[in-house]
């Protein structure tokens, strides 16, 4: 758009075979924070673009400069048609050297992809600090010093005689210079003591590598995530940007669902082009220096405007779609339609506005009468009965009687519900969280929970990028509240507000509890003015566990909570998505969040990283207002027994209610578009196919459990096929009526192409 003449020259070079078009993704995306579906869309949109614009297929995931690689990636790569992976960034590891440069990388589901790390570095002989370091570069300078250094550094010479070198002037190997090409002319002829070089494409290199190592019993395998022991601050820097990313990912998925419902039930046109355009903006802002928070101020001025634009467009599309569905339902005018965007039936607290015509509004679903509670802000909350997954349920609004007392007491010192007893000190910290049913205390004796701890945050390099292991040396509690007040009490939800002044900043927390749930929501608002201060919320749980489980894209990983080895110690700060869990046999606690990624778990103390206010490269980083929620979810048994996965979805993607403003139509009063009968098979994405009128369903298994699942659709099915993530391929799936049977391997992601009868 900005330089069409240059773009046409690029296309001409591609046609001439002089420019290699490869890489897989829409951008060189962050792979820690982007969601599983966003990673798939990176490939879907990226590979389609390369094909449409250049008539080129991709076979390499090319990510030289990304800050760690999720263990979900190998499966996503394979199901997007990418058998090869290249990076070099892992060589930046702070403590440990990855022992392989050529290997098979195995993901959480067992999928393996051929991986090659570029080993380029200066030659240093046999001594000196440079030789001891394991650093390599994606910014190669084609000269004998680096050719020889790269070959010396390459660790798999016993199975392979070639290594890849990306060269060029500029960060990331921008463009070859005349002297580099002259060096290549000479190196290709052979220089004594230096490897011979050969010009090639990356694609040709990987194809030959695959052939050369095929069947070699010494080809190693690395299993699990490729954790970068560096740039750990990127899980937290620029919190507003990360929240916008999380929200936009869910908004895009919800809009696709609602638009499909409106098409199926009301005949509305599916806005494919508009939705695609919003996804492209979301994906662009997942670039590995934008989403991680390591860009200049102007980037975040731009991304804020872009996220607001995406939010406005998607909200308008979603509202129009929901109104179209509601108009066609067989329910009286004034009914409340509750939409459940998640892929499972759910009863949950819903917050909405209600008409003012009732003094004590209640809701009826035909079998149950549900009380409501007016909040301090004038909204209403109620706990719904089960609403079908990826669907809706209709409630009639009517005048009712006051609901009975819920046996909850709340004060600045104590919150007592039928399920929990919580004590607080004068700092607003939890001194006790007692589970009445299980008769046990959550917190370590003599220690407090929800301690807001601030740390001096001055990394020795890369301010926005890094959190160093010495950050705990200078710390101060944020714990002198100006007020602790009861702000909400009713039949549905209770709230305690705590106001903290801190230096020039203000922190307000509202602790929400519920009479019928053990979940404790800590809703937080921060007006932040500080710089180079790192803030965490700490919980010292009395849970005996040498590992914790962390939510990642389309699955989860287990990491140690001890520092037995240097590899364990290096993970003093890690990334998770919607939840983490620490459990012993029979009991545990999950910590949920709606937009945070950085966290830690060591010796029973779980920390959620809230803010990191760097001064470089953005001197104004995080100096703004922040709104987020993190939650405690104590449970009997394991996180699987407790349905932690679903509870985290409820926090992140709450149900939505709208008022029916038209007279009764003919549509069903209750409907679910697609659900799974298996608790461990989650329906994530429901959208219209890119190139047909079929419906695309994305599901994943989340317990590492082989499972036969029955997938139920809202109407009779005429065809079901399994395809890859690019929506290609047609493997028939057994179905009958409105159900289909699918066998899931552990952590498997499936994509279905479905046609429903009208």
XYZ file of C-alpha atoms in Angstrom:
758
model
C 0.000 0.000 0.000
C 2.771 2.441 0.884
C 5.353 1.474 -1.746
C 3.652 -0.445 -4.570
C 6.615 0.022 -6.928
C 8.999 -1.628 -4.461
C 6.471 -4.372 -3.785
C 6.205 -5.129 -7.490
C 9.994 -5.427 -7.685
C 9.892 -7.934 -4.820
C 7.246 -9.964 -6.642
C 9.408 -9.937 -9.753
C 12.430 -11.187 -7.775
C 10.262 -13.977 -6.342
C 9.197 -15.011 -9.850
C 12.862 -15.012 -10.895
C 13.756 -17.300 -7.986
C 16.040 -14.680 -6.433
C 13.914 -13.945 -3.362
C 12.839 -16.769 -1.035
C 9.318 -16.356 0.301
C 9.055 -18.497 3.424
C 8.484 -18.223 7.160
C 4.934 -19.400 7.765
C 3.463 -16.672 9.954
C 1.703 -13.390 9.240
C 4.466 -11.694 11.263
C 7.409 -12.981 13.299
C 5.060 -13.417 16.227
C 5.624 -13.749 19.941
C 5.066 -17.409 20.858
C 4.670 -17.079 24.626
C 1.688 -14.749 24.908
C -0.321 -15.199 21.696
C -3.192 -17.656 22.215
C -3.374 -21.061 20.572
C -6.010 -19.928 18.102
C -4.018 -16.766 17.358
C -0.957 -18.891 16.539
C -3.089 -20.948 14.154
C -4.395 -17.759 12.545
C -0.800 -16.517 12.170
C -0.236 -19.532 9.926
C -3.669 -19.484 8.270
C -3.409 -15.844 7.220
C 0.346 -15.910 6.590
C 0.445 -19.024 4.415
C -2.630 -17.941 2.444
C -1.023 -14.548 1.838
C 2.198 -16.078 0.503
C 0.191 -18.367 -1.734
C -2.182 -15.682 -3.022
C 0.450 -12.993 -3.557
C 3.465 -15.030 -4.684
C 2.126 -18.500 -5.629
C 4.566 -19.930 -3.087
C 4.059 -22.676 -0.501
C 5.719 -22.420 2.916
C 7.505 -25.233 4.740
C 9.567 -23.431 7.443
C 8.606 -21.672 10.642
C 11.313 -18.997 10.563
C 11.576 -17.222 13.950
C 15.171 -16.054 14.512
C 14.441 -13.433 17.177
C 11.445 -14.638 19.236
C 11.672 -14.914 23.045
C 10.828 -18.574 23.649
C 8.725 -21.206 21.940
C 5.555 -22.827 23.275
C 5.388 -26.611 23.487
C 2.096 -26.384 21.566
C 3.902 -25.212 18.417
C 5.070 -28.534 16.906
C 1.505 -29.838 16.544
C 0.253 -26.509 15.179
C 3.154 -26.408 12.702
C 2.547 -29.941 11.476
C -1.192 -29.373 11.029
C -0.442 -26.187 9.100
C 1.905 -28.039 6.747
C 5.212 -26.773 8.152
C 7.698 -29.613 8.867
C 10.742 -27.417 9.658
C 11.616 -24.929 12.411
C 14.528 -22.476 12.603
C 15.649 -20.086 15.297
C 18.857 -18.904 16.918
C 17.529 -16.918 19.892
C 17.772 -19.814 22.355
C 21.559 -19.360 22.206
C 21.012 -16.210 24.295
C 20.237 -18.449 27.301
C 21.547 -16.920 30.507
C 22.681 -20.074 32.323
C 22.387 -23.238 30.238
C 23.384 -24.243 26.746
C 20.821 -26.184 24.740
C 22.826 -29.308 23.820
C 21.562 -29.570 20.240
C 21.601 -27.489 17.073
C 19.968 -30.096 14.826
C 17.255 -32.187 16.461
C 13.627 -33.237 16.501
C 11.501 -30.931 18.631
C 8.638 -32.768 20.355
C 5.554 -30.910 21.561
C 3.177 -31.716 24.415
C 1.136 -34.077 22.222
C 4.127 -36.028 20.884
C 4.330 -34.302 17.490
C 7.915 -33.871 16.263
C 9.326 -31.323 13.799
C 12.837 -31.108 12.379
C 14.638 -28.170 13.997
C 17.908 -26.418 13.181
C 19.517 -23.611 15.185
C 21.804 -21.302 13.239
C 25.249 -21.596 14.944
C 26.840 -18.444 13.476
C 29.420 -16.734 15.732
C 32.980 -15.413 15.621
C 35.797 -17.937 15.749
C 37.762 -17.592 18.978
C 40.263 -20.422 19.064
C 40.208 -22.665 22.098
C 40.326 -20.152 24.942
C 38.731 -16.943 26.089
C 35.323 -15.782 27.260
C 33.909 -15.682 23.751
C 34.627 -19.385 23.334
C 33.048 -20.208 26.686
C 29.841 -18.374 25.776
C 27.151 -20.246 23.868
C 25.914 -17.127 22.056
C 25.177 -17.316 18.319
C 23.649 -14.725 16.026
C 20.942 -14.410 13.405
C 22.821 -11.295 12.217
C 25.621 -13.066 10.367
C 28.415 -11.281 8.507
C 29.655 -13.526 5.727
C 33.391 -13.663 6.421
C 35.859 -16.438 7.324
C 35.839 -15.512 11.030
C 32.122 -16.294 11.355
C 32.037 -19.202 8.914
C 34.745 -20.989 10.873
C 33.236 -19.919 14.212
C 29.810 -21.204 13.230
C 31.159 -24.584 12.159
C 33.149 -24.934 15.370
C 30.063 -24.066 17.422
C 27.805 -26.520 15.551
C 27.110 -29.474 17.854
C 25.759 -32.165 15.528
C 28.757 -32.630 13.239
C 28.619 -36.370 13.984
C 25.325 -36.713 12.084
C 25.418 -33.828 9.609
C 28.119 -32.039 7.607
C 26.333 -28.740 6.863
C 25.036 -25.811 8.923
C 22.854 -22.879 7.919
C 24.111 -19.280 8.009
C 21.796 -16.301 7.476
C 23.870 -13.266 6.544
C 23.282 -9.643 5.660
C 23.734 -6.117 6.927
C 21.244 -4.955 9.538
C 19.442 -6.475 12.514
C 18.207 -9.887 11.439
C 20.330 -10.238 8.317
C 18.864 -7.401 6.279
C 20.678 -7.404 2.948
C 23.912 -8.782 1.515
C 26.662 -6.261 0.800
C 29.233 -6.334 -1.999
C 32.054 -7.371 0.318
C 29.984 -10.248 1.714
C 29.291 -11.515 -1.796
C 32.972 -11.221 -2.680
C 33.808 -13.179 0.487
C 31.336 -15.830 -0.632
C 32.951 -16.079 -4.099
C 36.294 -16.848 -2.447
C 34.953 -19.041 0.374
C 33.074 -21.169 -2.162
C 36.399 -22.071 -3.802
C 37.876 -23.176 -0.485
C 40.225 -21.425 1.929
C 42.664 -23.547 3.958
C 41.356 -24.144 7.465
C 37.858 -22.804 6.724
C 34.686 -24.644 5.662
C 33.518 -24.240 2.073
C 30.334 -22.207 1.648
C 27.498 -22.612 -0.809
C 24.628 -20.236 -1.560
C 21.239 -21.869 -1.016
C 17.694 -21.216 0.034
C 16.608 -22.139 3.533
C 14.017 -24.455 2.017
C 16.628 -26.402 0.041
C 18.864 -26.613 3.111
C 16.100 -28.158 5.231
C 15.072 -30.631 2.543
C 18.671 -31.861 2.278
C 19.059 -31.886 6.060
C 15.925 -34.004 6.413
C 17.286 -36.484 3.872
C 20.745 -36.580 5.451
C 19.561 -37.270 9.017
C 16.642 -39.560 8.158
C 16.812 -42.760 10.169
C 19.945 -41.725 12.058
C 19.720 -43.212 15.532
C 21.888 -40.401 16.903
C 19.459 -37.654 15.855
C 18.438 -36.214 19.252
C 14.999 -35.141 20.470
C 14.173 -32.171 22.700
C 10.815 -32.632 24.449
C 8.685 -29.756 25.707
C 8.933 -26.005 25.557
C 11.994 -24.163 24.308
C 12.243 -21.763 27.231
C 14.450 -18.729 26.670
C 16.514 -18.025 29.785
C 16.385 -14.315 29.052
C 13.875 -11.543 28.331
C 11.571 -12.769 31.109
C 10.214 -9.269 31.576
C 8.403 -9.529 28.251
C 5.684 -11.578 29.971
C 4.705 -8.435 31.921
C 5.940 -5.215 30.236
C 3.244 -2.922 28.790
C 0.331 -4.487 30.662
C -2.339 -2.508 28.820
C -1.168 -3.882 25.501
C -1.300 -7.462 26.784
C -4.811 -6.975 28.131
C -5.925 -5.566 24.773
C -4.458 -8.625 23.078
C -6.259 -11.094 25.392
C -9.556 -9.235 25.016
C -9.295 -8.897 21.243
C -8.514 -12.615 20.836
C -11.711 -13.530 22.695
C -13.746 -10.799 21.000
C -12.740 -12.053 17.554
C -13.687 -15.642 18.415
C -16.990 -14.535 19.950
C -17.849 -12.370 16.957
C -17.253 -15.296 14.607
C -19.577 -17.433 16.748
C -22.319 -14.816 16.991
C -22.119 -14.011 13.271
C -22.464 -17.710 12.462
C -25.457 -18.023 14.817
C -27.059 -15.020 13.123
C -26.459 -16.537 9.684
C -27.891 -19.937 10.658
C -30.882 -18.654 12.633
C -31.735 -15.283 11.094
C -30.254 -15.414 7.600
C -27.836 -12.548 8.295
C -24.795 -12.178 6.036
C -21.559 -13.442 7.595
C -19.068 -10.492 7.559
C -16.029 -12.551 6.501
C -13.945 -9.718 5.051
C -14.462 -7.432 8.052
C -13.605 -10.182 10.538
C -10.506 -11.113 8.515
C -9.368 -7.488 8.581
C -9.657 -7.369 12.392
C -7.713 -10.601 12.770
C -4.933 -9.186 10.598
C -4.629 -6.191 12.947
C -4.598 -8.461 16.003
C -1.940 -10.674 14.425
C 0.224 -7.735 13.366
C 0.263 -6.460 16.939
C 1.546 -9.859 18.096
C 4.899 -9.069 16.498
C 7.642 -10.135 18.897
C 8.578 -6.645 20.058
C 5.040 -5.203 20.157
C 3.121 -7.768 22.212
C 6.083 -8.424 24.577
C 6.196 -4.723 25.493
C 9.689 -4.013 24.183
C 8.964 -1.306 21.592
C 9.141 2.481 21.620
C 6.319 4.705 22.866
C 4.992 5.525 19.402
C 4.326 1.836 18.755
C 2.023 1.677 21.776
C 0.273 4.882 20.794
C -0.464 3.159 17.484
C -1.425 -0.188 19.005
C -3.788 1.474 21.496
C -5.647 3.177 18.655
C -5.679 -0.031 16.622
C -6.984 -2.159 19.484
C -9.707 0.407 20.182
C -10.654 0.288 16.506
C -10.754 -3.522 16.538
C -12.870 -3.482 19.705
C -15.350 -1.025 18.216
C -15.714 -2.945 14.955
C -16.069 -6.337 16.612
C -18.506 -5.017 19.213
C -20.714 -3.554 16.494
C -20.655 -6.819 14.534
C -21.375 -8.865 17.662
C -24.206 -6.592 18.807
C -25.864 -6.699 15.389
C -25.565 -10.491 15.270
C -26.968 -10.983 18.782
C -29.872 -8.624 18.073
C -30.645 -10.560 14.882
C -30.712 -13.850 16.798
C -32.841 -12.413 19.609
C -35.363 -10.991 17.137
C -36.154 -14.464 15.794
C -36.617 -16.230 19.146
C -39.957 -17.531 20.393
C -39.848 -15.418 23.522
C -41.893 -12.392 24.610
C -40.623 -8.876 24.177
C -38.545 -7.805 27.179
C -37.082 -11.266 27.764
C -33.428 -11.549 28.668
C -31.307 -13.672 26.312
C -28.087 -14.965 27.922
C -25.391 -15.972 25.433
C -22.631 -18.405 26.410
C -19.578 -17.975 24.143
C -17.663 -20.881 25.686
C -17.712 -24.441 24.386
C -19.449 -26.085 27.365
C -22.757 -25.732 29.209
C -22.262 -23.299 32.040
C -24.046 -21.776 35.020
C -22.264 -18.592 36.051
C -22.634 -15.104 37.448
C -23.863 -12.732 34.746
C -23.586 -8.949 34.981
C -25.995 -6.855 32.906
C -28.297 -3.857 32.849
C -32.041 -4.382 33.445
C -35.109 -2.208 32.837
C -36.165 0.045 35.689
C -39.809 -1.078 35.638
C -39.321 -3.691 38.385
C -38.615 -2.972 42.035
C -37.235 -6.456 42.621
C -36.538 -8.068 39.235
C -36.227 -11.856 39.048
C -35.675 -14.173 36.097
C -37.494 -17.351 35.146
C -36.269 -20.024 32.742
C -39.546 -21.927 32.995
C -38.320 -24.223 35.752
C -36.358 -21.957 38.082
C -36.791 -18.466 39.508
C -33.487 -16.603 39.841
C -32.953 -13.603 42.072
C -30.906 -10.600 41.015
C -28.707 -8.189 42.936
C -28.193 -4.524 42.113
C -24.543 -3.488 42.264
C -22.977 -0.261 43.451
C -22.571 0.833 39.817
C -26.248 0.341 38.954
C -25.826 -2.947 37.074
C -27.428 -6.232 38.103
C -25.804 -9.593 38.767
C -27.435 -13.028 38.898
C -26.289 -16.630 38.709
C -27.758 -18.267 35.644
C -28.927 -21.814 35.309
C -26.996 -23.931 32.777
C -26.720 -22.141 29.426
C -25.817 -24.327 26.413
C -22.244 -24.053 25.151
C -21.718 -21.835 22.093
C -25.379 -20.882 22.411
C -27.985 -19.127 24.491
C -30.878 -19.447 26.918
C -33.955 -17.261 27.328
C -35.209 -15.894 30.647
C -38.470 -14.083 31.322
C -38.071 -10.972 33.441
C -40.699 -10.388 36.125
C -41.400 -8.858 39.508
C -40.338 -11.052 42.418
C -39.800 -11.237 46.134
C -36.653 -10.520 48.055
C -34.279 -13.478 48.069
C -33.524 -15.264 51.358
C -30.399 -14.492 53.340
C -27.283 -16.347 52.120
C -25.581 -16.781 55.518
C -22.646 -14.576 54.527
C -21.009 -12.035 56.817
C -18.471 -9.490 55.590
C -16.387 -6.866 57.364
C -12.895 -5.339 56.994
C -11.529 -8.092 59.243
C -13.429 -11.172 58.123
C -15.416 -12.647 55.244
C -17.438 -15.733 56.080
C -19.403 -17.693 53.464
C -20.956 -21.164 53.597
C -17.785 -22.485 51.930
C -14.891 -20.296 53.100
C -13.748 -18.314 56.100
C -11.287 -15.510 55.254
C -9.436 -13.326 57.757
C -7.627 -10.090 56.877
C -5.110 -7.913 58.715
C -4.973 -4.124 58.803
C -2.907 -4.131 55.597
C -5.758 -5.771 53.688
C -3.777 -8.999 53.330
C -5.232 -12.465 53.885
C -4.044 -13.963 57.154
C -6.236 -17.038 56.734
C -8.251 -18.713 53.993
C -10.020 -21.673 55.552
C -11.857 -24.234 53.411
C -14.800 -25.341 55.539
C -15.745 -28.419 53.531
C -12.204 -29.805 53.475
C -11.334 -28.472 56.941
C -7.982 -27.064 55.936
C -6.056 -23.821 55.712
C -4.742 -22.591 52.345
C -1.949 -20.333 53.626
C 1.301 -21.218 55.348
C 1.255 -20.635 59.086
C 2.278 -17.105 60.038
C 2.370 -15.870 56.437
C -0.033 -13.642 54.532
C -1.647 -13.966 51.130
C -2.310 -11.352 48.467
C 0.798 -9.465 49.521
C 1.442 -6.753 46.944
C 5.222 -6.648 46.707
C 7.188 -4.011 44.830
C 10.774 -4.584 43.688
C 13.491 -2.334 42.377
C 13.671 -3.340 38.718
C 16.959 -2.352 37.118
C 18.148 -5.082 34.743
C 21.781 -4.901 33.691
C 20.646 -5.070 30.038
C 17.467 -4.510 28.042
C 15.221 -2.738 30.550
C 11.799 -3.629 29.091
C 12.917 -7.106 28.076
C 14.522 -8.471 31.226
C 13.852 -9.492 34.802
C 17.078 -10.655 36.430
C 17.362 -13.216 39.195
C 18.535 -10.562 41.679
C 15.292 -8.552 41.466
C 14.176 -9.853 44.893
C 17.157 -8.238 46.663
C 15.359 -4.891 47.068
C 11.664 -5.219 47.852
C 8.955 -3.312 49.718
C 5.451 -4.361 50.668
C 2.561 -2.251 49.446
C 0.497 -2.562 52.573
C -0.734 0.644 54.183
C -4.340 1.060 52.991
C -6.112 4.349 53.467
C -9.463 2.570 53.770
C -11.032 -0.894 53.865
C -14.787 -0.825 53.306
C -17.623 -3.197 52.466
C -18.780 -2.135 49.004
C -21.190 -4.886 48.022
C -23.506 -7.248 49.864
C -26.476 -9.163 48.541
C -27.664 -12.577 47.526
C -25.256 -13.172 44.614
C -21.955 -11.456 45.354
C -20.141 -9.733 48.223
C -17.321 -7.212 47.937
C -14.639 -5.693 50.157
C -12.803 -2.627 48.832
C -9.206 -1.830 49.811
C -7.577 1.502 48.853
C -3.767 1.629 48.770
C -1.782 4.814 48.216
C 1.722 3.967 46.993
C 4.276 6.694 46.275
C 2.564 8.777 43.562
C 0.248 5.926 42.535
C -3.105 4.556 43.667
C -4.189 0.931 43.911
C -7.768 -0.162 44.543
C -8.701 -3.803 45.042
C -12.208 -5.215 45.397
C -12.302 -8.740 46.787
C -15.406 -10.530 45.507
C -16.715 -13.719 47.108
C -19.810 -15.812 46.387
C -22.061 -17.850 48.690
C -22.123 -20.800 46.271
C -18.519 -20.847 44.975
C -15.013 -21.103 46.440
C -13.629 -18.735 43.832
C -12.213 -15.492 45.223
C -11.958 -12.725 42.631
C -9.536 -9.868 43.269
C -10.559 -7.059 40.950
C -7.758 -4.507 40.716
C -7.498 -0.940 39.467
C -4.114 0.803 39.446
C -3.294 4.385 38.502
C 0.460 3.899 38.078
C 3.004 6.742 38.063
C 6.247 4.954 38.919
C 9.266 3.808 36.927
C 11.565 0.771 37.186
C 9.377 -0.913 39.789
C 8.197 -4.500 39.367
C 4.974 -5.468 41.193
C 3.811 -8.969 42.094
C 0.933 -10.402 44.139
C 2.271 -13.192 46.399
C 0.459 -16.187 47.898
C 2.356 -18.586 50.232
C 0.187 -21.696 49.902
C 0.399 -24.537 52.398
C 0.501 -27.048 49.543
C 3.186 -29.738 49.323
C 4.142 -29.923 45.644
C 7.435 -30.092 43.789
C 5.796 -28.973 40.543
C 3.030 -26.709 39.285
C 0.850 -26.898 36.188
C 0.575 -23.928 33.821
C -1.972 -23.183 31.129
C -0.420 -22.671 27.685
C -1.833 -22.570 24.181
C -4.180 -25.535 23.656
C -2.822 -27.462 26.637
C -0.650 -27.140 29.710
C 2.864 -27.861 30.966
C 4.336 -28.941 34.286
C 7.313 -27.022 35.685
C 9.266 -27.619 38.924
C 8.735 -25.439 41.986
C 12.271 -26.107 43.218
C 15.722 -25.010 42.052
C 17.463 -28.394 42.042
C 19.397 -27.699 38.868
C 20.520 -24.666 36.920
C 17.739 -25.472 34.416
C 15.158 -25.292 37.216
C 16.634 -22.100 38.634
C 16.581 -20.434 35.224
C 12.766 -20.666 35.292
C 12.410 -18.291 38.252
C 9.912 -16.335 36.129
C 7.750 -18.110 33.563
C 4.771 -17.540 31.298
C 1.270 -18.909 31.669
C -2.053 -18.012 30.118
C -5.398 -18.173 31.928
C -4.404 -20.237 34.993
C -1.773 -22.048 36.983
C -2.301 -24.711 39.621
C -0.342 -26.073 42.552
C -1.690 -29.263 44.106
C -0.790 -32.116 46.387
C -2.638 -35.432 46.331
C -6.244 -34.634 47.200
C -6.133 -30.844 47.379
C -4.833 -27.769 45.619
C -5.460 -24.231 44.493
C -5.666 -22.718 41.019
C -4.756 -19.089 40.387
C -6.700 -17.587 37.501
C -6.209 -14.290 35.670
C -7.907 -12.325 32.894
C -4.869 -10.666 31.245
C -1.606 -11.517 33.068
C 1.169 -13.783 31.782
C 4.259 -13.494 33.997
C 4.272 -15.667 37.124
C 6.414 -17.697 39.493
C 5.976 -20.652 41.841
C 8.788 -21.558 44.229
C 8.661 -23.364 47.579
C 4.893 -23.027 47.688
C 4.870 -19.259 47.075
C 2.949 -18.346 43.918
C 3.534 -14.897 42.443
C 1.455 -13.185 39.774
C 3.398 -10.412 38.017
C 1.203 -7.335 37.708
C 3.320 -4.426 36.425
C 6.825 -3.731 35.172
C 7.470 -0.067 34.445
C 10.602 0.109 32.308
C 12.145 3.347 31.049
C 13.840 1.933 27.921
C 12.891 1.910 25.094
C 9.618 3.542 26.265
C 10.145 6.015 29.129
C 6.372 6.125 29.746
C 5.840 2.344 29.899
C 2.936 1.301 32.132
C 2.414 4.841 33.491
C -1.352 4.736 33.021
C -4.541 3.232 34.465
C -4.817 -0.549 34.622
C -7.835 -2.781 35.204
C -7.548 -6.528 35.705
C -8.706 -9.454 37.829
C -6.880 -12.422 39.304
C -8.615 -15.134 41.294
C -8.002 -17.898 43.804
C -9.838 -21.152 43.203
C -9.201 -23.708 45.994
C -10.367 -27.209 45.221
C -10.564 -30.799 46.336
C -8.526 -33.233 44.240
C -6.608 -32.037 41.189
C -7.216 -29.128 38.841
C -8.887 -31.668 36.565
C -11.379 -32.666 39.282
C -12.076 -28.985 39.902
C -12.780 -28.054 36.251
C -10.120 -25.343 36.474
C -9.919 -25.064 32.684
C -13.608 -24.164 32.448
C -13.465 -21.862 35.476
C -10.671 -19.910 33.775
C -12.771 -19.569 30.629
C -15.658 -18.249 32.730
C -13.406 -15.535 34.166
C -11.889 -14.575 30.819
C -14.928 -14.903 28.574
C -18.057 -14.232 30.646
C -21.597 -14.764 29.437
C -23.449 -11.854 27.941
C -27.093 -10.871 28.295
C -29.233 -8.736 25.987
C -32.862 -7.679 26.173
C -35.227 -8.887 23.455
C -36.759 -5.775 21.952
C -39.114 -7.399 19.424
C -42.218 -9.524 19.634
C -41.962 -13.304 19.690
C -40.519 -15.077 16.671
C -40.255 -18.767 15.867
C -36.690 -19.680 16.931
C -36.007 -21.996 19.885
C -35.823 -20.366 23.304
C -32.674 -22.370 24.098
C -29.957 -23.494 21.691
C -26.357 -24.710 21.598
C -24.494 -24.650 18.298
C -21.834 -27.199 19.256
C -20.709 -28.881 22.491
C -18.618 -31.856 23.599
C -19.757 -34.469 26.089
C -16.165 -34.992 27.295
C -15.103 -32.689 30.121
C -11.548 -32.609 28.759
C -12.414 -31.774 25.129
C -12.888 -28.024 24.744
C -14.621 -26.413 21.784
C -12.550 -23.282 21.189
C -13.311 -21.759 17.781
C -16.504 -21.870 15.738
C -16.358 -19.944 12.476
C -17.314 -19.992 8.850
C -14.799 -21.616 6.502
C -12.534 -19.273 4.563
C -13.541 -20.654 1.155
C -16.937 -22.325 1.569
C -20.227 -22.209 3.473
C -19.096 -24.973 5.815
C -18.650 -24.437 9.544
C -15.147 -24.818 11.016
C -14.909 -26.226 14.552
C -11.623 -26.238 16.486
C -11.436 -28.509 19.535
C -8.623 -29.646 21.808
C -8.000 -32.210 24.532
C -6.671 -30.600 27.736
C -5.983 -33.422 30.251
C -3.319 -35.439 28.384
C -5.983 -38.146 28.165
C -6.936 -40.350 25.213
C -10.649 -39.696 24.808
C -13.594 -40.677 22.646
C -15.822 -37.607 22.523
C -19.329 -37.167 21.227
C -19.683 -33.778 19.537
C -23.292 -32.548 19.497
C -24.538 -29.907 17.063
C -27.601 -27.701 17.281
C -29.236 -29.279 14.256
C -28.950 -32.307 11.994
C -25.617 -32.809 10.294
C -25.250 -33.506 6.576
C -21.447 -33.901 6.526
C -18.464 -33.908 8.904
C -14.828 -34.032 7.803
C -11.590 -33.632 9.686
C -9.186 -31.237 7.970
C -5.901 -29.543 8.761
C -5.667 -26.112 10.373
C -5.532 -24.465 6.956
C -9.013 -25.970 6.392
C -7.717 -28.354 3.740
C -8.221 -32.121 3.500
C -11.331 -34.254 3.913
C -11.075 -37.232 6.248
C -14.657 -38.459 6.912
C -15.866 -38.452 10.523
C -18.623 -40.822 11.673
C -21.841 -39.022 12.482
C -25.504 -39.760 13.043
C -28.278 -37.222 13.340
C -26.792 -34.251 15.124
C -23.791 -35.980 16.702
C -20.311 -36.961 15.570
C -17.757 -39.222 17.234
C -14.109 -38.174 17.477
C -11.177 -39.988 19.067
C -8.723 -37.537 20.615
C -5.143 -38.400 21.413
C -3.590 -36.658 24.443
C -3.434 -32.873 23.899
C -4.640 -33.291 20.321
C -6.091 -30.317 18.450
C -8.736 -31.220 15.859
C -10.286 -29.119 13.119
C -13.655 -30.197 11.719
C -15.464 -29.031 8.576
C -19.188 -29.373 9.195
C -22.313 -28.800 7.135
C -25.616 -28.521 8.995
C -29.011 -29.071 7.427
C -31.194 -25.982 7.291
